[in-house]
Amino acid sequence: MIDGKRILFSGMQATGTLTLGNYLGALKNWVSLSDEYECFYSVVDLHSITVRQDPAELRKRARNLLTLYIAAGLDPKKNCIYYQSHVSGHAELAWILNCFTYMGELNRMTQFKDKIAKHSDNINAGLYTYPVLMAADILLYQADVVPVGRDQLQHLEITRDIAQRFNGVYGEVFTIPEPYVGKAGARIMSLQDPTKKMSKSDDNLNASIFLMDDRDAIIRKFKRAVTDSEAAVRYRDEQPGIKNLIEIYCACNGRTPEEAEKEFEGRGYGDFKLAVGESVADVLRPVQERFHELIRDKAYIDSVIKENGEKANYYAGKTLRKVQKKVGFPERIR
């Protein structure tokens, strides 16, 4: 705990551009958590380099992502918003935890299998040990809770296993993190294949709404969204495309699916798609305007990076020194 608050950790990769799914499913909900938790929100750029990156582009995207955190409403005075690469404790702790992680555990990680299928020309050790770095991210700040989607639950489970194994040898060193259970974020699916999550790495640009898409692009993409031939706005599994659009519409307007069905009863898909596109554009406009305002204020963003980086290093250092002492590393002469 910090100042009586339980600790929450989460982060996003500095690759690609955030999508509507990232915003409605996670970022929008993070804003309300700082009153209840001491929150650490990382731009996880160490994770990003498991795939080859253009250095200049990675730096730009990392800064843009950190700025988007603030533009979306995260107060850097109440939340620790920082670059993972600016806290060497992430990598140092990951190496120690590698020595407490079994090959069999890593072999069972389904995301590794998915990633090597996509990047068969670059199957590197970082892809394989990615879950250990993720464990270090979480355990470094003694996080009590971690907001995770279903695709990340396996990584939280291995984090808990590693922490319990370490504690079993050296005593109560790490807090055992729990999945965050709170208001569920909307699960936003692809506009072109509603059986898959909306992804910032989708090759089909019409499949995803990006946070910085302009109004015309947003509406155009929704007009092209895959639906069906039933011509009825109904919230049911048999109509996955329409169900996804209803969820997006409701997440933007605070309506229930039943209210959306009633509102568009007897109206065609054209009217409905336009309404969804306009609602999304209205929700994203203030975020975009705030982002453009912030990105021009270099001194302010630099001050956030410096101050929050120092805060993250302070708390990371407390855990790292304790771990180093437990495993037998010599104390540093200060």
Coordinates of C-alpha atoms in Angstrom, one line a residue:
M1 CA 0.0 0.0 0.0
I2 CA 1.0 3.6 -0.5
D3 CA -0.6 6.3 1.7
G4 CA -3.4 3.8 2.6
K5 CA -4.2 3.0 -1.0
R6 CA -3.9 -0.4 -2.6
I7 CA -1.6 -0.4 -5.7
L8 CA -2.8 -0.9 -9.3
F9 CA -0.5 -1.4 -12.3
S10 CA -1.3 -1.4 -16.0
G11 CA 0.3 -0.4 -19.3
M12 CA 0.1 -0.3 -23.0
Q13 CA 2.6 -1.0 -25.7
A14 CA 4.2 1.9 -27.7
T15 CA 3.5 0.3 -31.0
G16 CA 0.8 1.3 -33.5
T17 CA -1.9 3.7 -32.7
L18 CA -4.5 3.3 -29.9
T19 CA -7.9 2.1 -31.1
L20 CA -11.4 2.8 -29.9
G21 CA -11.2 -0.6 -28.3
N22 CA -8.2 0.5 -26.2
Y23 CA -10.0 3.6 -25.2
L24 CA -13.4 2.2 -24.3
G25 CA -12.1 -1.1 -23.0
A26 CA -9.4 0.2 -20.8
L27 CA -8.1 3.8 -20.9
K28 CA -11.5 5.5 -20.3
N29 CA -12.1 3.4 -17.2
W30 CA -8.6 4.0 -15.8
V31 CA -9.5 7.6 -15.2
S32 CA -11.8 6.8 -12.3
L33 CA -9.4 4.4 -10.5
S34 CA -7.0 7.0 -9.0
D35 CA -9.5 7.9 -6.3
E36 CA -9.4 4.3 -5.0
Y37 CA -6.0 3.1 -6.0
E38 CA -2.4 4.3 -6.2
C39 CA -2.0 3.8 -9.9
F40 CA 1.1 3.1 -12.0
Y41 CA 0.4 3.4 -15.8
S42 CA 3.4 2.5 -17.9
V43 CA 4.2 3.0 -21.6
V44 CA 5.7 -0.5 -21.9
D45 CA 8.4 0.3 -24.6
L46 CA 10.6 -2.6 -23.4
H47 CA 7.9 -5.0 -24.6
S48 CA 7.7 -3.2 -27.9
I49 CA 11.1 -4.2 -29.2
T50 CA 10.3 -8.0 -29.3
V51 CA 9.2 -6.9 -32.8
R52 CA 11.7 -4.8 -34.9
Q53 CA 10.9 -1.1 -34.5
D54 CA 12.1 2.0 -36.3
P55 CA 13.9 3.8 -33.5
A56 CA 12.6 7.3 -34.3
E57 CA 9.1 6.0 -34.8
L58 CA 9.2 4.1 -31.5
R59 CA 10.3 7.3 -29.6
K60 CA 7.5 9.3 -31.3
R61 CA 4.8 6.7 -30.6
A62 CA 6.0 6.3 -26.9
R63 CA 5.7 10.1 -26.4
N64 CA 2.3 10.2 -28.2
L65 CA 1.0 7.4 -26.0
L66 CA 2.1 9.0 -22.8
T67 CA 0.5 12.2 -24.0
L68 CA -2.7 10.3 -24.9
Y69 CA -2.9 9.0 -21.3
I70 CA -3.1 12.5 -20.1
A71 CA -5.4 13.7 -22.9
A72 CA -7.8 10.9 -22.0
G73 CA -8.1 12.3 -18.5
L74 CA -5.3 10.7 -16.4
D75 CA -3.9 13.3 -14.0
P76 CA -0.1 12.9 -13.8
K77 CA -0.2 14.3 -10.2
K78 CA -2.6 11.5 -9.1
N79 CA -1.2 8.7 -11.3
C80 CA 2.3 7.7 -12.1
I81 CA 2.6 7.9 -15.9
Y82 CA 6.0 6.8 -17.1
Y83 CA 8.2 5.1 -19.6
Q84 CA 9.1 1.5 -18.7
S85 CA 12.5 2.0 -20.3
H86 CA 13.3 4.8 -17.9
V87 CA 13.1 2.4 -14.9
S88 CA 15.9 -0.1 -15.2
G89 CA 14.4 -2.1 -12.4
H90 CA 12.0 -3.7 -14.8
A91 CA 14.8 -5.4 -16.7
E92 CA 16.8 -6.1 -13.6
L93 CA 14.0 -7.8 -11.8
A94 CA 13.0 -9.7 -15.0
W95 CA 16.4 -11.4 -15.1
I96 CA 16.1 -12.5 -11.5
L97 CA 12.6 -13.8 -12.1
N98 CA 13.7 -15.6 -15.2
C99 CA 15.7 -17.8 -12.8
F100 CA 12.5 -18.6 -10.9
T101 CA 10.4 -19.4 -14.0
Y102 CA 10.2 -22.9 -15.5
M103 CA 10.5 -23.6 -19.2
G104 CA 7.3 -25.7 -19.1
E105 CA 5.4 -22.7 -17.9
L106 CA 6.6 -20.5 -20.7
N107 CA 5.9 -23.3 -23.2
R108 CA 2.3 -23.2 -22.3
M109 CA 1.9 -19.4 -23.0
T110 CA -0.6 -19.2 -25.9
Q111 CA 0.4 -15.6 -26.8
F112 CA 3.9 -16.8 -27.6
K113 CA 2.5 -19.3 -30.1
D114 CA 0.3 -16.6 -31.7
K115 CA 3.2 -14.1 -31.9
I116 CA 5.7 -16.6 -33.5
A117 CA 3.0 -17.4 -36.1
K118 CA 2.9 -13.7 -37.0
H119 CA 6.7 -13.0 -36.8
S120 CA 8.2 -16.3 -38.0
D121 CA 11.3 -14.4 -39.3
N122 CA 12.1 -13.0 -35.8
I123 CA 11.4 -15.7 -33.2
N124 CA 13.6 -14.2 -30.4
A125 CA 14.1 -15.0 -26.8
G126 CA 12.3 -11.8 -25.8
L127 CA 9.1 -13.1 -27.3
Y128 CA 9.6 -16.3 -25.3
T129 CA 10.3 -14.6 -21.9
Y130 CA 7.8 -11.7 -22.5
P131 CA 5.6 -13.1 -19.6
V132 CA 8.5 -12.8 -17.2
L133 CA 9.1 -9.2 -18.0
M134 CA 5.3 -8.6 -17.5
A135 CA 5.6 -10.3 -14.1
A136 CA 8.5 -8.0 -13.2
D137 CA 6.3 -5.0 -14.3
I138 CA 3.6 -5.9 -11.9
L139 CA 5.7 -7.2 -8.9
L140 CA 8.2 -4.3 -9.1
Y141 CA 5.5 -2.0 -7.6
Q142 CA 3.9 -4.6 -5.3
A143 CA 0.7 -4.2 -7.2
D144 CA -2.4 -5.5 -5.5
V145 CA -4.5 -5.5 -8.6
V146 CA -4.1 -5.6 -12.4
P147 CA -6.8 -4.8 -14.9
V148 CA -6.5 -7.6 -17.5
G149 CA -8.6 -8.8 -20.4
R150 CA -9.2 -12.4 -21.0
D151 CA -6.2 -12.6 -23.4
Q152 CA -3.9 -11.5 -20.6
L153 CA -5.2 -13.7 -17.7
Q154 CA -2.7 -16.4 -18.4
H155 CA 0.1 -13.9 -17.9
L156 CA -1.3 -12.8 -14.6
E157 CA -1.5 -16.4 -13.5
I158 CA 2.2 -17.0 -14.3
T159 CA 3.0 -13.8 -12.4
R160 CA 1.2 -15.1 -9.4
D161 CA 3.0 -18.5 -9.7
I162 CA 6.4 -16.8 -9.9
A163 CA 5.7 -14.6 -6.9
Q164 CA 4.5 -17.4 -4.8
R165 CA 7.5 -19.5 -5.7
F166 CA 9.9 -16.7 -4.8
N167 CA 8.0 -16.0 -1.5
G168 CA 8.2 -19.7 -0.7
V169 CA 12.0 -19.6 -0.8
Y170 CA 12.7 -16.1 0.7
G171 CA 9.6 -15.2 2.7
E172 CA 6.9 -12.6 2.0
V173 CA 8.8 -10.4 -0.6
F174 CA 6.1 -9.9 -3.2
T175 CA 2.5 -9.0 -3.0
I176 CA 0.4 -11.6 -4.9
P177 CA -1.6 -9.6 -7.4
E178 CA -5.3 -10.2 -8.2
P179 CA -7.1 -9.4 -11.4
Y180 CA -8.9 -6.1 -11.1
V181 CA -12.7 -6.6 -10.7
G182 CA -14.6 -3.5 -11.3
K183 CA -16.7 -1.8 -14.0
A184 CA -16.2 -3.9 -17.1
G185 CA -14.8 -2.1 -20.1
A186 CA -16.5 -2.5 -23.4
R187 CA -15.1 -5.4 -25.5
I188 CA -14.9 -3.8 -28.9
M189 CA -14.6 -6.1 -31.9
S190 CA -13.2 -5.5 -35.4
L191 CA -15.5 -3.7 -37.8
Q192 CA -14.6 -6.1 -40.6
D193 CA -14.6 -9.3 -38.6
P194 CA -16.7 -9.1 -35.4
T195 CA -15.4 -12.4 -34.2
K196 CA -12.0 -10.8 -33.5
K197 CA -11.0 -8.0 -31.1
M198 CA -10.4 -4.6 -32.7
S199 CA -6.6 -4.4 -33.0
K200 CA -4.1 -1.6 -33.7
S201 CA -2.1 -4.2 -35.8
D202 CA -4.9 -5.2 -38.1
D203 CA -3.7 -5.1 -41.7
N204 CA -7.2 -3.9 -42.8
L205 CA -7.4 -0.2 -41.8
N206 CA -11.2 -0.3 -42.1
A207 CA -11.3 -2.8 -39.3
S208 CA -10.3 -0.4 -36.5
I209 CA -11.1 3.1 -35.4
F210 CA -8.0 4.8 -34.2
L211 CA -8.1 7.5 -31.5
M212 CA -6.7 10.1 -33.8
D213 CA -9.0 9.3 -36.8
D214 CA -10.9 12.5 -38.0
R215 CA -14.7 12.6 -38.1
D216 CA -14.9 11.8 -41.8
A217 CA -12.7 8.7 -41.4
I218 CA -14.6 7.5 -38.4
I219 CA -18.0 7.8 -40.2
R220 CA -16.7 6.3 -43.4
K221 CA -15.3 3.2 -41.5
F222 CA -18.6 2.7 -39.7
K223 CA -20.5 2.9 -43.0
R224 CA -18.3 0.1 -44.3
A225 CA -18.7 -2.1 -41.1
V226 CA -19.7 -5.7 -41.7
T227 CA -23.3 -6.4 -40.7
D228 CA -25.8 -9.0 -42.1
S229 CA -28.9 -9.3 -44.2
E230 CA -31.5 -9.2 -41.4
A231 CA -31.9 -5.4 -41.5
A232 CA -32.9 -5.3 -37.9
V233 CA -31.0 -3.6 -35.0
R234 CA -31.0 -6.4 -32.5
Y235 CA -28.6 -7.2 -29.7
R236 CA -28.0 -10.9 -30.1
D237 CA -25.2 -13.3 -30.7
E238 CA -26.7 -14.3 -34.1
Q239 CA -25.9 -10.8 -35.4
P240 CA -22.3 -10.3 -34.2
G241 CA -21.7 -7.2 -36.4
I242 CA -24.8 -5.4 -35.2
K243 CA -24.2 -6.5 -31.6
N244 CA -20.7 -5.0 -31.7
L245 CA -22.1 -1.7 -33.1
I246 CA -24.7 -1.6 -30.4
E247 CA -22.1 -2.1 -27.7
I248 CA -20.0 0.8 -29.2
Y249 CA -23.1 3.0 -29.4
C250 CA -24.1 2.2 -25.8
A251 CA -20.5 2.7 -24.5
C252 CA -20.5 6.2 -26.1
N253 CA -24.0 7.3 -25.1
G254 CA -24.6 5.6 -21.7
R255 CA -27.6 3.7 -23.1
T256 CA -28.5 0.1 -22.6
P257 CA -28.8 -2.4 -25.6
E258 CA -32.5 -2.5 -25.0
E259 CA -32.8 1.3 -25.3
A260 CA -30.7 1.2 -28.5
E261 CA -32.9 -1.5 -30.0
K262 CA -36.0 0.6 -29.3
E263 CA -34.5 3.8 -30.6
F264 CA -33.7 2.2 -34.0
E265 CA -36.7 -0.1 -34.3
G266 CA -37.9 -0.1 -37.9
R267 CA -34.9 1.9 -39.1
G268 CA -32.3 0.6 -41.5
Y269 CA -28.6 -0.1 -41.0
G270 CA -27.6 3.0 -42.8
D271 CA -29.2 5.3 -40.1
F272 CA -27.8 3.2 -37.3
K273 CA -24.2 3.1 -38.7
L274 CA -24.2 6.8 -39.2
A275 CA -25.5 7.4 -35.6
V276 CA -22.7 5.1 -34.2
G277 CA -20.1 6.9 -36.2
E278 CA -21.3 10.3 -35.1
S279 CA -21.4 9.2 -31.4
V280 CA -17.8 7.9 -31.6
A281 CA -16.6 11.0 -33.3
D282 CA -18.2 13.2 -30.6
V283 CA -16.6 11.1 -27.8
L284 CA -13.1 11.2 -29.3
R285 CA -13.2 14.9 -30.3
P286 CA -12.3 16.3 -26.8
V287 CA -9.5 13.7 -26.4
Q288 CA -8.1 14.6 -29.8
E289 CA -8.3 18.4 -29.0
R290 CA -6.6 17.9 -25.7
F291 CA -3.9 15.7 -27.2
H292 CA -3.0 18.4 -29.9
E293 CA -2.9 21.0 -27.1
L294 CA -0.6 18.9 -24.9
I295 CA 1.8 17.6 -27.6
R296 CA 2.7 21.3 -28.4
D297 CA 3.6 21.9 -24.8
K298 CA 7.0 20.2 -24.8
A299 CA 8.1 21.6 -21.5
Y300 CA 5.0 20.3 -19.7
I301 CA 5.3 16.8 -21.1
D302 CA 9.0 16.7 -20.4
S303 CA 8.3 17.7 -16.7
V304 CA 5.7 14.8 -16.5
I305 CA 8.3 12.4 -17.9
K306 CA 10.9 13.5 -15.4
E307 CA 8.8 13.7 -12.3
N308 CA 6.8 10.5 -12.9
G309 CA 10.0 8.7 -13.9
E310 CA 11.6 9.7 -10.6
K311 CA 8.5 8.5 -8.7
A312 CA 8.5 5.1 -10.5
N313 CA 12.2 4.6 -9.9
Y314 CA 11.8 5.4 -6.2
Y315 CA 9.1 2.7 -5.6
A316 CA 10.8 0.2 -8.0
G317 CA 14.1 0.7 -6.2
K318 CA 12.5 -0.3 -2.9
T319 CA 11.4 -3.6 -4.2
L320 CA 14.5 -4.3 -6.2
R321 CA 16.9 -3.7 -3.3
K322 CA 14.9 -6.1 -1.2
V323 CA 14.9 -8.8 -3.9
Q324 CA 18.7 -8.3 -4.5
K325 CA 19.4 -8.7 -0.8
K326 CA 17.2 -11.8 -0.6
V327 CA 19.0 -13.6 -3.4
G328 CA 22.4 -12.8 -2.0
F329 CA 23.7 -9.9 -4.2
P330 CA 26.4 -7.8 -2.5
E331 CA 25.1 -4.5 -1.1
R332 CA 26.0 -1.4 -3.1
I333 CA 28.4 1.1 -1.4
R334 CA 26.7 4.5 -1.5

